[in-house]
Coordinates of C-alpha atoms in Angstrom, one line a residue:
Chain A
X1 CA -2.6 7.0 16.6
X2 CA -3.4 6.6 12.9
X3 CA -1.0 9.7 12.2
X4 CA 1.7 8.1 14.5
X5 CA 1.9 4.9 12.7
X6 CA 2.3 6.8 9.6
X7 CA 4.9 9.2 10.8
X8 CA 6.8 6.1 12.2
X9 CA 6.8 4.6 8.8
X10 CA 8.0 7.4 7.3
X11 CA 10.7 8.0 9.8
X12 CA 12.0 4.6 9.0
X13 CA 12.7 5.9 5.8
X14 CA 14.8 8.8 7.0
X15 CA 11.8 11.3 6.2
X16 CA 13.1 14.5 8.2
X17 CA 9.3 16.2 7.8
X18 CA 7.9 13.3 9.9
X19 CA 10.7 13.5 12.4
X20 CA 10.1 17.0 13.0
X21 CA 6.5 16.8 13.2
X22 CA 7.0 14.0 15.8
X23 CA 9.1 16.3 17.8
X24 CA 6.7 19.1 17.8
X25 CA 4.0 17.0 18.5
X26 CA 5.5 15.4 21.8
X27 CA 8.4 17.8 22.9
X28 CA 6.1 19.8 25.4
X29 CA 4.5 16.6 26.7
X30 CA 8.0 14.9 27.2
X31 CA 9.4 18.0 28.9
X32 CA 6.8 18.5 31.3
X33 CA 7.2 14.7 32.4
X34 CA 10.8 14.6 32.4
X35 CA 10.7 17.8 34.6
X36 CA 8.2 16.6 37.0
X37 CA 10.4 13.4 37.3
X38 CA 13.8 15.2 37.9
X39 CA 12.9 18.4 38.9
X40 CA 15.7 20.4 37.1
X41 CA 15.2 22.2 33.7
X42 CA 18.5 21.4 32.1
X43 CA 18.3 17.7 33.0
X44 CA 15.0 17.5 31.9
X45 CA 15.9 19.2 28.3
X46 CA 18.8 16.5 28.4
X47 CA 16.3 13.7 28.7
X48 CA 14.0 15.1 25.8
X49 CA 17.2 15.5 23.6
X50 CA 18.5 12.0 24.5
X51 CA 14.8 10.6 23.7
X52 CA 14.4 11.7 20.3
X53 CA 18.1 11.2 19.5
X54 CA 17.7 7.5 20.7
X55 CA 14.4 7.3 18.6
X56 CA 16.1 8.8 15.4
X57 CA 19.2 6.4 15.8
X58 CA 16.7 3.5 15.8
X59 CA 14.0 4.6 13.5
X60 CA 15.2 2.3 10.7
X61 CA 14.4 -0.8 12.9
X62 CA 11.7 0.8 15.0
X63 CA 8.5 -1.4 15.2
X64 CA 5.6 0.6 17.0
X65 CA 3.4 -1.9 18.9
X66 CA 1.4 0.3 21.3
X67 CA 1.3 4.2 21.2
X68 CA 4.1 6.3 20.0
X69 CA 3.3 8.6 22.8
X70 CA 3.5 5.6 25.5
X71 CA 6.9 4.4 23.9
X72 CA 8.5 8.0 24.1
X73 CA 7.1 8.6 27.9
X74 CA 8.5 5.2 28.8
X75 CA 11.9 6.3 27.3
X76 CA 11.8 9.5 29.1
X77 CA 11.2 7.7 32.4
X78 CA 14.1 5.2 31.8
X79 CA 16.3 8.1 31.1
X80 CA 15.2 10.0 34.3
X81 CA 15.8 7.0 36.4
X82 CA 19.2 6.7 35.0
X83 CA 19.8 10.4 35.7
X84 CA 18.8 10.1 39.3
X85 CA 20.8 6.8 40.0
X86 CA 24.0 8.6 38.3
X87 CA 23.5 11.7 40.6
X88 CA 22.8 9.6 43.5
X89 CA 25.9 7.8 42.7
X90 CA 28.0 11.2 42.4
X91 CA 26.5 12.7 45.6
X92 CA 27.7 9.3 47.5
X93 CA 31.2 9.2 45.8
X94 CA 31.6 12.9 47.2
X95 CA 29.8 12.1 50.4
X96 CA 27.8 15.0 49.9
X97 CA 24.5 15.8 51.5
X98 CA 23.4 17.9 48.6
X99 CA 19.7 17.1 47.1
X100 CA 19.8 14.7 44.0
X101 CA 19.0 17.6 42.0
X102 CA 19.6 21.1 43.3
X103 CA 16.7 23.5 43.4
X104 CA 17.1 25.3 40.1
X105 CA 13.8 27.5 40.3
X106 CA 14.9 31.1 39.3
X107 CA 12.8 34.2 40.0
X108 CA 11.6 34.4 36.3
X109 CA 10.4 30.5 36.4
X110 CA 8.7 31.2 39.6
X111 CA 6.7 34.0 37.9
X112 CA 5.8 32.2 35.2
X113 CA 4.6 29.2 37.2
X114 CA 2.8 31.4 39.8
X115 CA 3.0 30.7 43.5
X116 CA 1.1 27.4 43.6
X117 CA 3.1 25.4 41.0
X118 CA 6.2 26.6 42.1
X119 CA 5.3 25.3 45.7
X120 CA 3.9 22.0 44.0
X121 CA 7.5 21.6 41.8
X122 CA 9.4 21.8 45.2
X123 CA 6.9 19.5 47.1
X124 CA 7.1 16.8 44.2
X125 CA 10.9 16.8 44.5
X126 CA 10.6 15.9 48.3
X127 CA 8.3 12.8 47.8
X128 CA 9.8 9.2 47.1
X129 CA 11.1 8.7 43.5
X130 CA 8.7 5.7 42.9
X131 CA 5.6 7.7 44.2
X132 CA 6.6 10.6 42.2
X133 CA 7.1 8.6 39.0
X134 CA 3.6 7.1 39.5
X135 CA 1.8 10.4 40.2
X136 CA 3.5 12.1 37.4
X137 CA 2.9 9.2 34.7
X138 CA -0.6 9.0 35.5
X139 CA -1.7 12.7 35.9
X140 CA 0.6 14.0 33.2
X141 CA 1.6 11.2 31.2
X142 CA -1.9 10.1 31.0
X143 CA -0.6 6.4 31.5
X144 CA -3.0 3.9 33.3
X145 CA -1.9 2.3 36.4
X146 CA -1.6 -1.3 34.7
X147 CA 1.0 0.4 32.2
X148 CA 2.9 2.2 35.1
X149 CA 2.9 -1.3 36.9
X150 CA 4.5 -3.0 33.7
X151 CA 7.0 0.0 33.7
X152 CA 7.8 -0.3 37.2
X153 CA 7.8 -4.2 37.3
X154 CA 5.2 -4.2 40.2
X155 CA 1.7 -5.3 40.7
X156 CA -1.2 -2.6 40.0
X157 CA -2.0 -2.6 43.7
X158 CA 1.4 -1.5 44.4
X159 CA 0.9 1.3 42.0
X160 CA -2.3 2.3 43.6
X161 CA -0.7 2.5 47.0
X162 CA 2.4 4.5 45.7
X163 CA -0.2 6.8 43.8
X164 CA -2.4 7.2 46.8
X165 CA 0.5 7.8 49.1
X166 CA 2.3 10.1 46.8
X167 CA -0.7 12.4 46.8
X168 CA -1.1 12.3 50.5
X169 CA 2.5 13.3 50.9
X170 CA 2.2 15.9 48.3
X171 CA -1.1 17.3 49.9
X172 CA 0.3 17.4 53.4
X173 CA 3.6 19.3 52.2
X174 CA 1.6 21.9 50.6
X175 CA -0.5 22.5 53.4
X176 CA 2.4 22.7 55.7
X177 CA 3.9 25.3 53.1
X178 CA 0.6 27.1 53.4
X179 CA 0.5 27.4 57.0
X180 CA 3.8 29.0 57.2
Chain B
X1 CA -1.5 29.8 49.4
X2 CA -4.8 27.9 49.5
X3 CA -5.0 24.1 51.2
X4 CA -4.2 21.8 48.6
X5 CA -7.3 19.8 48.8
X6 CA -7.5 18.9 44.9
X7 CA -3.8 17.9 44.3
X8 CA -4.7 16.0 41.4
X9 CA -5.9 19.2 39.7
X10 CA -3.0 21.3 40.5
X11 CA -0.6 18.5 39.2
X12 CA -2.3 18.5 35.7
X13 CA -1.7 22.4 35.4
X14 CA 1.9 21.7 35.5
X15 CA 3.2 22.5 31.6
X16 CA 6.6 23.0 30.4
X17 CA 7.4 24.4 26.9
X18 CA 10.5 23.8 25.1
X19 CA 12.5 27.0 24.0
X20 CA 13.4 28.0 20.5
X21 CA 16.9 27.6 21.2
X22 CA 16.2 24.1 22.7
X23 CA 14.3 23.1 19.5
X24 CA 17.0 24.1 17.4
X25 CA 19.8 22.4 19.3
X26 CA 17.6 19.0 19.8
X27 CA 16.2 19.0 16.2
X28 CA 19.8 19.6 14.7
X29 CA 20.9 16.6 16.8
X30 CA 18.0 14.5 15.7
X31 CA 17.8 14.9 12.2
X32 CA 21.8 14.3 12.0
X33 CA 21.1 11.0 14.0
X34 CA 18.4 10.2 11.7
X35 CA 20.5 10.8 8.5
X36 CA 23.3 8.7 10.2
X37 CA 20.9 5.6 10.8
X38 CA 19.7 5.4 7.1
X39 CA 23.5 5.6 5.8
X40 CA 24.5 3.1 8.5
X41 CA 21.8 0.5 7.1
X42 CA 22.5 1.2 3.6
X43 CA 21.5 -2.6 2.3
X44 CA 24.7 -4.7 1.4
X45 CA 22.9 -5.2 -2.1
X46 CA 23.8 -1.8 -3.1
X47 CA 27.5 -1.8 -2.3
X48 CA 28.1 -5.4 -3.9
X49 CA 26.3 -3.9 -7.0
X50 CA 29.0 -1.2 -7.3
X51 CA 31.0 -3.7 -9.3
X52 CA 30.3 -3.7 -13.1
X53 CA 31.1 -7.2 -13.5
X54 CA 28.6 -8.2 -10.9
X55 CA 26.1 -5.9 -12.4
X56 CA 26.7 -7.5 -15.6
X57 CA 26.3 -11.2 -14.2
X58 CA 23.1 -9.9 -12.3
X59 CA 21.6 -8.6 -15.6
X60 CA 22.4 -12.0 -17.4
X61 CA 20.8 -13.9 -14.7
X62 CA 17.7 -11.6 -14.3
X63 CA 17.4 -11.9 -18.3
X64 CA 17.6 -15.8 -18.2
X65 CA 15.0 -15.9 -15.4
X66 CA 12.7 -13.5 -17.1
X67 CA 13.0 -15.8 -20.1
X68 CA 12.1 -19.0 -18.1
X69 CA 9.3 -16.9 -16.7
X70 CA 8.0 -16.0 -19.9
X71 CA 8.2 -19.5 -21.4
X72 CA 6.1 -20.8 -18.2
X73 CA 3.6 -17.9 -18.6
X74 CA 3.0 -19.1 -22.4
X75 CA 1.4 -22.3 -21.4
X76 CA -1.3 -20.3 -19.5
X77 CA -4.3 -19.1 -21.3
X78 CA -3.9 -15.3 -20.5
X79 CA -0.8 -14.0 -19.3
X80 CA -1.2 -10.9 -17.4
X81 CA 1.9 -9.4 -15.8
X82 CA 2.1 -6.8 -12.8
X83 CA 3.3 -4.1 -15.4
X84 CA 0.0 -4.4 -17.4
X85 CA -2.0 -4.1 -14.0
X86 CA 0.1 -0.8 -13.1
X87 CA 0.0 0.3 -16.7
X88 CA -3.8 -0.1 -16.9
X89 CA -4.5 1.5 -13.4
X90 CA -2.6 4.5 -14.6
X91 CA -5.2 5.0 -17.4
X92 CA -8.1 4.6 -15.4
X93 CA -10.2 8.1 -15.8
X94 CA -11.7 7.9 -12.3
X95 CA -12.1 5.4 -9.3
X96 CA -12.8 5.4 -5.7
X97 CA -10.4 3.5 -3.1
X98 CA -11.2 2.7 0.2
X99 CA -8.3 2.3 2.7
X100 CA -8.4 0.6 6.1
X101 CA -5.5 0.8 8.5
X102 CA -5.4 -1.3 11.5
X103 CA -4.3 -3.9 13.4
X104 CA -6.4 -7.0 12.3
X105 CA -7.1 -8.3 15.6
X106 CA -7.0 -5.9 18.5
X107 CA -8.5 -2.6 17.2
X108 CA -11.0 -1.2 14.9
X109 CA -9.5 -0.2 11.6
X110 CA -9.2 3.5 10.4
X111 CA -11.2 4.3 7.3
X112 CA -10.4 6.4 4.5
X113 CA -12.2 7.0 1.3
X114 CA -10.5 8.5 -1.7
X115 CA -12.3 9.6 -5.0
X116 CA -10.6 10.6 -8.2
X117 CA -12.2 12.4 -10.9
X118 CA -11.5 12.3 -14.6
X119 CA -9.6 15.7 -14.3
X120 CA -7.4 14.7 -11.6
X121 CA -9.6 16.2 -8.6
X122 CA -9.6 14.4 -5.4
X123 CA -12.1 14.2 -2.5
X124 CA -11.2 12.2 0.7
X125 CA -13.3 11.4 3.6
X126 CA -11.4 10.5 6.7
X127 CA -13.3 10.6 10.0
X128 CA -14.9 14.1 10.3
X129 CA -12.8 15.5 8.0
X130 CA -13.7 16.1 4.0
X131 CA -10.4 16.9 2.1
X132 CA -10.5 18.4 -1.5
X133 CA -7.3 18.0 -3.6
X134 CA -6.5 19.4 -6.9
X135 CA -3.6 18.0 -9.0
X136 CA -4.3 19.7 -12.2
X137 CA -1.7 21.9 -13.7
X138 CA 0.9 19.7 -12.0
X139 CA 0.9 21.0 -8.5
X140 CA -0.9 20.0 -5.4
X141 CA -3.8 22.1 -3.6
X142 CA -5.2 20.9 -0.6
X143 CA -8.1 22.2 1.3
X144 CA -9.9 20.4 4.1
X145 CA -13.2 20.9 6.1
X146 CA -14.9 19.8 8.8
X147 CA -17.7 17.5 7.9
X148 CA -20.4 18.8 10.5
X149 CA -19.6 22.6 11.0
X150 CA -18.0 23.0 7.3
X151 CA -15.4 25.1 8.7
X152 CA -12.1 24.8 7.7
X153 CA -9.9 22.1 9.5
X154 CA -6.2 21.7 9.6
X155 CA -5.5 18.2 11.9
X156 CA -4.3 15.0 11.9
X157 CA -6.7 13.6 9.1
X158 CA -5.6 16.5 6.7
X159 CA -1.8 15.5 7.3
X160 CA -2.7 11.8 6.8
X161 CA -4.8 12.1 3.9
X162 CA -1.9 14.5 2.3
X163 CA 0.7 11.8 3.0
X164 CA -1.3 9.2 1.3
X165 CA -2.1 11.1 -1.4
X166 CA 1.6 12.0 -1.9
X167 CA 2.5 8.5 -1.8
X168 CA -0.3 7.5 -4.1
X169 CA 0.1 10.0 -6.8
X170 CA 3.5 11.9 -6.5
X171 CA 3.3 15.0 -8.9
X172 CA -0.4 14.1 -9.6
X173 CA 0.4 11.0 -11.5
X174 CA -1.4 7.9 -9.9
X175 CA 0.6 4.8 -9.6
X176 CA 0.3 1.4 -8.1
X177 CA 4.0 0.9 -8.0
X178 CA 4.3 4.0 -5.6
X179 CA 1.1 2.7 -3.5
X180 CA 2.7 -0.8 -2.7
X181 CA 5.7 0.8 -1.8
X182 CA 4.5 3.3 0.5
X183 CA 3.1 0.9 3.0
X184 CA 6.4 -1.5 4.1
X185 CA 9.4 -0.1 6.0
X186 CA 11.8 -1.4 3.1
X187 CA 11.2 0.9 -0.3
X188 CA 13.6 -1.1 -2.1
X189 CA 11.5 -1.6 -5.0
X190 CA 8.9 -4.3 -4.7
X191 CA 7.8 -6.0 -7.7
X192 CA 4.8 -8.4 -7.3
X193 CA 4.7 -11.7 -9.0
X194 CA 1.8 -13.9 -9.7
X195 CA 1.1 -16.8 -7.0
X196 CA 0.0 -20.0 -7.4
X197 CA -3.2 -19.4 -5.9
X198 CA -4.8 -17.9 -8.9
X199 CA -5.6 -21.4 -10.2
X200 CA -8.6 -20.8 -7.7
X201 CA -10.6 -18.3 -10.0
X202 CA -10.1 -17.8 -13.9
X203 CA -11.2 -14.3 -13.5
X204 CA -9.0 -13.1 -10.9
X205 CA -5.2 -13.0 -10.5
X206 CA -3.2 -12.7 -7.4
X207 CA 0.2 -11.2 -7.2
X208 CA 2.4 -11.3 -4.1
X209 CA 5.6 -9.5 -3.2
X210 CA 7.7 -10.1 0.1
X211 CA 10.5 -8.2 1.6
X212 CA 13.9 -9.9 1.9
X213 CA 14.8 -8.1 4.9
X214 CA 11.5 -8.1 6.9
X215 CA 8.5 -10.2 7.2
X216 CA 6.1 -7.7 5.7
X217 CA 4.3 -8.9 2.5
X218 CA 1.7 -7.6 0.1
X219 CA -0.9 -9.3 -1.9
X220 CA -2.7 -7.7 -4.7
X221 CA -5.9 -9.2 -6.4
X222 CA -6.6 -7.9 -9.9
X223 CA -9.2 -8.9 -12.7
X224 CA -7.7 -10.7 -15.5
X225 CA -10.2 -9.4 -18.1
X226 CA -9.8 -5.7 -17.1
X227 CA -6.3 -5.9 -15.8
X228 CA -7.4 -3.4 -13.0
X229 CA -6.4 -4.2 -9.3
X230 CA -9.6 -5.0 -7.1
X231 CA -7.6 -5.2 -3.6
X232 CA -4.5 -5.0 -1.9
X233 CA -3.4 -6.2 1.4
X234 CA -0.5 -5.3 3.3
X235 CA 0.7 -7.2 6.4
X236 CA 3.2 -6.7 8.9
X237 CA 3.5 -9.8 11.2
X238 CA 5.8 -8.1 13.7
X239 CA 3.1 -5.7 14.6
X240 CA 0.1 -7.2 13.3
X241 CA -0.4 -4.3 11.2
X242 CA -2.8 -5.1 8.4
X243 CA -4.1 -2.6 5.7
X244 CA -6.7 -3.2 3.0
X245 CA -7.2 -1.2 0.0
X246 CA -10.4 -1.8 -1.8
X247 CA -10.9 -0.5 -5.5
X248 CA -14.2 0.7 -7.0
X249 CA -14.4 1.9 -10.9
X250 CA -18.0 2.0 -11.2
X251 CA -19.2 5.1 -9.3
X252 CA -18.4 8.2 -11.2
X253 CA -18.9 11.2 -9.2
X254 CA -20.0 14.6 -11.0
X255 CA -17.8 17.7 -11.1
X256 CA -19.8 19.1 -8.1
X257 CA -18.8 16.3 -5.9
X258 CA -15.0 17.5 -6.1
X259 CA -15.9 21.1 -5.9
X260 CA -15.3 22.5 -2.4
X261 CA -17.2 25.5 -2.9
X262 CA -20.5 23.6 -3.7
X263 CA -19.5 21.6 -0.5
X264 CA -19.7 24.8 1.4
X265 CA -22.9 26.1 0.2
X266 CA -24.8 22.8 0.1

């Protein structure tokens, strides 16, 4: 936290080493979040790219009021929503029945993840976006329900519900997959 | 596949890593964006000052202003300028400073203690880290240890102390000017001036400096007699960030205190 404050101050002055350190510190965290939210690897990488570029552009005026990690996670989340909406609009315009983001899992990725995580990634894409966002931000983003409620503009009770329903849905999807 | 009884545990296992190719692509764009953002916000003052006529006019105005200020100071019993404080601090053979960084209301401040020896050796304490730095021979040499295990440490604390020391003593030369300019976001040369609050105490003198472009400000308390700073406060009202630095010149530590080998074997 203290290091982040210092890094932000240095970034304001255009310190490239500080920016590299912020990138190195949070790149994998953001990629995991983004991939959990949009599913597709390439889109997740684009989100991470855009988060850091936007941060760099605004670095001169940037004021850190909370945690840098939380700020970057919120940015990634907002960009993920934009990508999902954009893709949904494109599909609607083309009258396409394709999923929002196609299954891009390749054999290599499946080997890296193992069977369990590959099934989980597929299952995560099938649950409603608000539930997915809640589950990923809480479990992988380390965000509190209160923070997610603020981000989604709903009550903490609603977030509790989304989290519970999301986990139930994931559980049932994984169980049905296991029974196949 | 096993039934997903503990779904939370499985979700937590999701981990993605960036490739070297992605790192290169993203960092290239990020650093370029950072560079452009700095150029885009070049202060107008610098652009205006490119004109030599304006430079001369500004210089004349500054000279007149300085004359007026000097005349004003002549009426006071002891005149101490900021330059005297900065100069005196650089000549101090040893000191101990304690830095508290934090938000003044919501969270506990982080504490960093730094000792400087007569021969420019440094020992710093931050959290569970003990950092030794050597600025002799014109080059910096850092080594950090875990206070409990006495094993080498290379973590957030080391980075932080290195960054502070690099700001405090670039090239091994300790300077108050670099220190006060290391806190605010705008580094366009803060020069503190004495405040009217000084009248409250004959022994202390208070300097202040504020930014024209941001609401950040700095207060410096110094002793009129010794011309040494005793406290610096930096405040950013936008984020409630408040940092205090306290100076102590009475605690002279022996050479062993600055020796990492002695620390390990103790």
